[in-house]
Coordinates of C-alpha atoms in Angstrom, one line a residue:
Chain A
A30 CA -114.5 85.0 -6.5
Q31 CA -115.7 84.1 -3.0
S32 CA -113.4 84.5 0.1
V33 CA -113.3 83.4 3.7
T34 CA -111.8 85.4 6.5
Q35 CA -111.1 83.8 10.0
L36 CA -110.3 86.7 12.2
G37 CA -107.5 85.8 14.5
S38 CA -104.8 83.3 13.4
H39 CA -104.2 82.5 17.1
V40 CA -106.7 82.3 19.9
S41 CA -105.8 81.5 23.6
V42 CA -108.5 80.5 26.2
S43 CA -108.5 79.0 29.6
E44 CA -109.8 75.5 30.2
G45 CA -113.6 75.8 30.9
A46 CA -113.9 79.2 29.2
L47 CA -116.0 79.9 26.2
V48 CA -114.5 79.4 22.7
L49 CA -115.5 81.7 19.9
L50 CA -113.5 81.4 16.4
R51 CA -114.7 83.8 13.9
C52 CA -115.5 83.3 10.1
N53 CA -116.9 85.7 7.6
Y54 CA -117.4 84.8 4.0
S55 CA -118.1 86.9 0.9
S56 CA -120.6 85.3 -1.3
S57 CA -123.6 86.8 -3.4
V58 CA -125.9 84.0 -2.6
P59 CA -126.2 81.8 0.5
P60 CA -123.5 79.1 0.4
Y61 CA -122.6 76.0 2.1
L62 CA -120.4 76.4 5.1
F63 CA -118.0 74.0 6.9
W64 CA -115.8 73.9 9.9
Y65 CA -112.8 71.4 10.0
V66 CA -110.6 70.6 12.9
Q67 CA -106.8 69.6 12.3
Y68 CA -104.9 67.9 15.1
P69 CA -100.9 67.9 14.8
N70 CA -99.7 66.0 12.0
Q71 CA -103.1 64.7 11.1
G72 CA -105.7 65.5 8.1
L73 CA -108.7 67.7 8.7
Q74 CA -111.7 66.4 10.2
L75 CA -115.3 67.6 9.5
L76 CA -116.8 69.3 12.7
L77 CA -119.9 70.6 11.3
K78 CA -121.6 72.0 8.1
Y79 CA -124.4 74.4 7.1
T80 CA -126.5 73.4 4.2
S81 CA -129.4 75.8 4.5
A82 CA -131.6 74.0 6.8
A83 CA -131.2 75.1 10.6
T84 CA -129.2 78.3 11.0
L85 CA -127.8 76.8 14.2
V86 CA -125.7 73.8 13.5
K87 CA -124.2 71.4 16.2
G88 CA -121.2 69.3 15.5
I89 CA -119.1 66.8 17.1
N90 CA -117.1 67.4 20.3
G91 CA -119.7 69.9 21.7
F92 CA -119.2 72.4 19.0
E93 CA -122.0 74.6 17.2
A94 CA -121.9 77.3 14.7
E95 CA -124.6 79.9 13.7
F96 CA -125.3 80.9 10.1
K97 CA -126.2 84.8 10.0
K98 CA -126.9 85.8 6.6
S99 CA -127.1 89.5 7.4
E100 CA -123.7 89.5 8.9
T101 CA -122.2 87.0 6.3
S102 CA -120.8 84.9 9.3
F103 CA -120.6 81.5 10.5
H104 CA -118.7 81.6 13.9
L105 CA -117.8 78.4 15.7
T106 CA -118.4 78.3 19.5
K107 CA -118.1 75.8 22.3
P108 CA -119.3 76.8 25.8
S109 CA -116.5 75.2 27.9
A110 CA -113.0 74.6 26.4
H111 CA -111.1 71.3 27.2
M112 CA -107.5 70.7 26.7
S113 CA -108.1 68.3 23.8
D114 CA -109.6 71.1 21.9
A115 CA -106.4 72.6 21.1
A116 CA -106.0 72.3 17.3
E117 CA -106.2 74.4 14.1
Y118 CA -109.6 75.0 12.7
F119 CA -110.6 75.9 9.4
C120 CA -113.7 77.4 8.0
A121 CA -114.5 76.7 4.3
V122 CA -117.3 77.5 1.9
S123 CA -118.6 76.3 -1.4
E124 CA -121.2 78.3 -3.2
Y125 CA -124.7 76.6 -4.4
N126 CA -124.5 75.7 -8.1
A127 CA -120.8 76.5 -8.4
G128 CA -119.4 73.0 -8.0
N129 CA -118.1 71.2 -5.2
M130 CA -114.8 73.1 -4.6
L131 CA -114.3 74.6 -1.1
T132 CA -112.6 77.8 -0.4
F133 CA -110.7 77.8 2.9
G134 CA -109.9 80.2 5.4
G135 CA -106.4 81.0 6.6
G136 CA -107.0 78.6 9.8
T137 CA -107.0 79.6 13.7
R138 CA -104.8 77.8 16.1
L139 CA -106.8 77.3 19.3
M140 CA -104.6 77.1 22.5
V141 CA -106.0 76.0 25.6
K142 CA -104.5 76.9 29.0
P143 CA -104.7 75.0 32.1
Chain B
D21 CA -115.1 51.3 6.3
G22 CA -114.5 53.7 3.3
G23 CA -111.9 56.4 3.5
I24 CA -109.0 58.1 2.0
T25 CA -105.3 56.6 2.5
Q26 CA -102.0 58.6 2.0
S27 CA -98.8 56.9 2.1
P28 CA -96.2 57.0 3.3
K29 CA -96.7 59.0 6.6
Y30 CA -93.2 60.3 6.4
L31 CA -91.0 60.6 3.6
F32 CA -87.2 61.6 3.5
R33 CA -85.4 62.3 0.1
K34 CA -82.4 63.9 -1.0
E35 CA -82.5 67.1 -3.0
G36 CA -83.0 66.8 -6.6
Q37 CA -84.7 63.6 -6.4
N38 CA -88.2 63.2 -7.8
V39 CA -90.6 61.5 -5.3
T40 CA -94.4 60.5 -5.6
L41 CA -96.9 60.5 -2.8
S42 CA -99.7 58.2 -2.8
C43 CA -103.5 58.8 -2.3
E44 CA -105.8 56.2 -2.6
Q45 CA -109.7 56.5 -2.0
N46 CA -112.6 53.7 -1.6
L47 CA -115.3 56.4 -1.1
N48 CA -116.3 56.3 -4.8
H49 CA -115.8 60.2 -5.1
D50 CA -115.4 61.8 -8.3
A51 CA -113.1 64.7 -7.4
M52 CA -109.8 64.5 -5.8
Y53 CA -107.4 67.3 -4.5
W54 CA -103.9 68.0 -3.4
Y55 CA -102.9 70.5 -0.8
R56 CA -99.6 71.8 0.6
Q57 CA -99.6 73.0 4.2
D58 CA -96.7 75.1 5.5
P59 CA -96.6 76.6 9.1
G60 CA -98.8 79.6 9.4
Q61 CA -99.8 79.5 5.7
G62 CA -103.1 77.7 5.6
L63 CA -104.0 75.1 2.9
R64 CA -102.7 75.8 -0.9
L65 CA -104.0 74.0 -3.8
I66 CA -101.7 72.1 -5.8
Y67 CA -103.9 70.1 -8.3
Y68 CA -107.3 68.8 -8.5
S69 CA -109.3 66.3 -10.8
Q70 CA -113.0 66.3 -11.0
I71 CA -113.2 63.1 -13.3
V72 CA -110.8 60.4 -14.1
N73 CA -108.0 61.2 -17.0
D74 CA -108.5 65.0 -16.4
F75 CA -107.0 67.7 -14.1
Q76 CA -106.5 71.1 -13.3
K77 CA -103.6 73.3 -12.0
G78 CA -104.4 74.9 -8.5
D79 CA -102.7 77.9 -7.1
I80 CA -99.1 76.5 -6.7
A81 CA -98.7 73.7 -9.5
E82 CA -95.1 74.6 -10.5
G83 CA -93.0 71.9 -9.6
Y84 CA -95.3 69.3 -9.3
S85 CA -97.2 66.6 -11.4
V86 CA -100.2 64.3 -11.1
S87 CA -102.2 61.6 -13.0
R88 CA -105.5 60.5 -12.7
E89 CA -105.7 57.1 -14.4
K90 CA -108.1 55.6 -11.9
K91 CA -111.1 57.1 -10.2
E92 CA -109.5 55.6 -6.7
S93 CA -106.1 57.1 -7.2
F94 CA -104.4 60.5 -7.5
P95 CA -100.7 60.3 -7.1
L96 CA -98.8 63.4 -6.7
T97 CA -95.1 63.7 -8.0
V98 CA -92.7 66.4 -6.4
T99 CA -90.2 67.0 -9.1
S100 CA -86.7 68.2 -8.7
A101 CA -88.2 71.6 -10.2
Q102 CA -90.0 72.2 -6.9
K103 CA -87.5 74.7 -5.1
N104 CA -88.8 74.1 -1.7
P105 CA -90.5 70.8 -1.2
T106 CA -90.3 70.1 2.5
A107 CA -93.9 70.6 3.6
F108 CA -97.2 68.6 4.9
Y109 CA -99.2 67.3 1.9
L110 CA -102.9 66.6 2.2
C111 CA -105.1 64.8 -0.2
A112 CA -108.8 65.1 -0.1
S113 CA -111.6 63.9 -2.3
S114 CA -115.5 64.9 -2.7
R115 CA -118.6 63.8 -4.4
D116 CA -120.2 66.0 -7.0
R117 CA -122.4 68.0 -4.8
E118 CA -121.4 71.3 -3.2
S119 CA -123.1 70.3 0.1
Y120 CA -120.9 67.5 0.9
G121 CA -117.5 69.0 1.5
Y122 CA -114.1 67.2 1.6
T123 CA -113.0 64.1 3.2
F124 CA -109.3 64.2 3.9
G125 CA -106.4 61.9 4.1
S126 CA -104.1 61.9 7.4
G127 CA -101.1 63.7 5.2
T128 CA -97.7 62.8 4.1
R129 CA -94.9 64.8 5.7
L130 CA -92.1 65.2 3.0
T131 CA -88.5 66.2 4.3
V132 CA -85.9 67.0 1.7
V133 CA -82.3 66.9 2.9

């Protein structure tokens, strides 16, 4: 069974600093990969997804993620953090030809200090 | 606009009462899901349905029940058998392709007093 690991349940950065949220997956074949963001008391919103096209994927709100097959990683980055980026972020994976079910990571809470 | 609607946003119930959470989608998605979210515990799958009139248990189905009589609707009943029902509940839907991901509702916060 595939699994998703998000290293660091809490990440704190200063406003204007680089944001790096880590996601590693275990899959025997290149999967489809997703990042979602959740603001307090709201549902999850899709930030970006990788579906075997370009390995560098750009999403909303200035976020991007790079698929690295050799490292089985799909880390999320943003060059300059904004206070409004404070939220919880979830990485998820679905496997090619294995149905549409997603496996989620445990989530990373991003805190942005002024 | 198409989307997925959960109601109510906040729900309060007395201990021992059953309560039903609504989830409706107009995206023409085949699959629907229910997740429970507790602080620091990520998302835990309660039930899912890939097609009308069929549903499967997830990781924490005990104390919950669902129905899928219509493609658009997937209500979740929290029964009195659920020992700790206070949580944030999320409904999601998806198409039948693994590359699409899920669309989520805005959630229902259930508090049992």
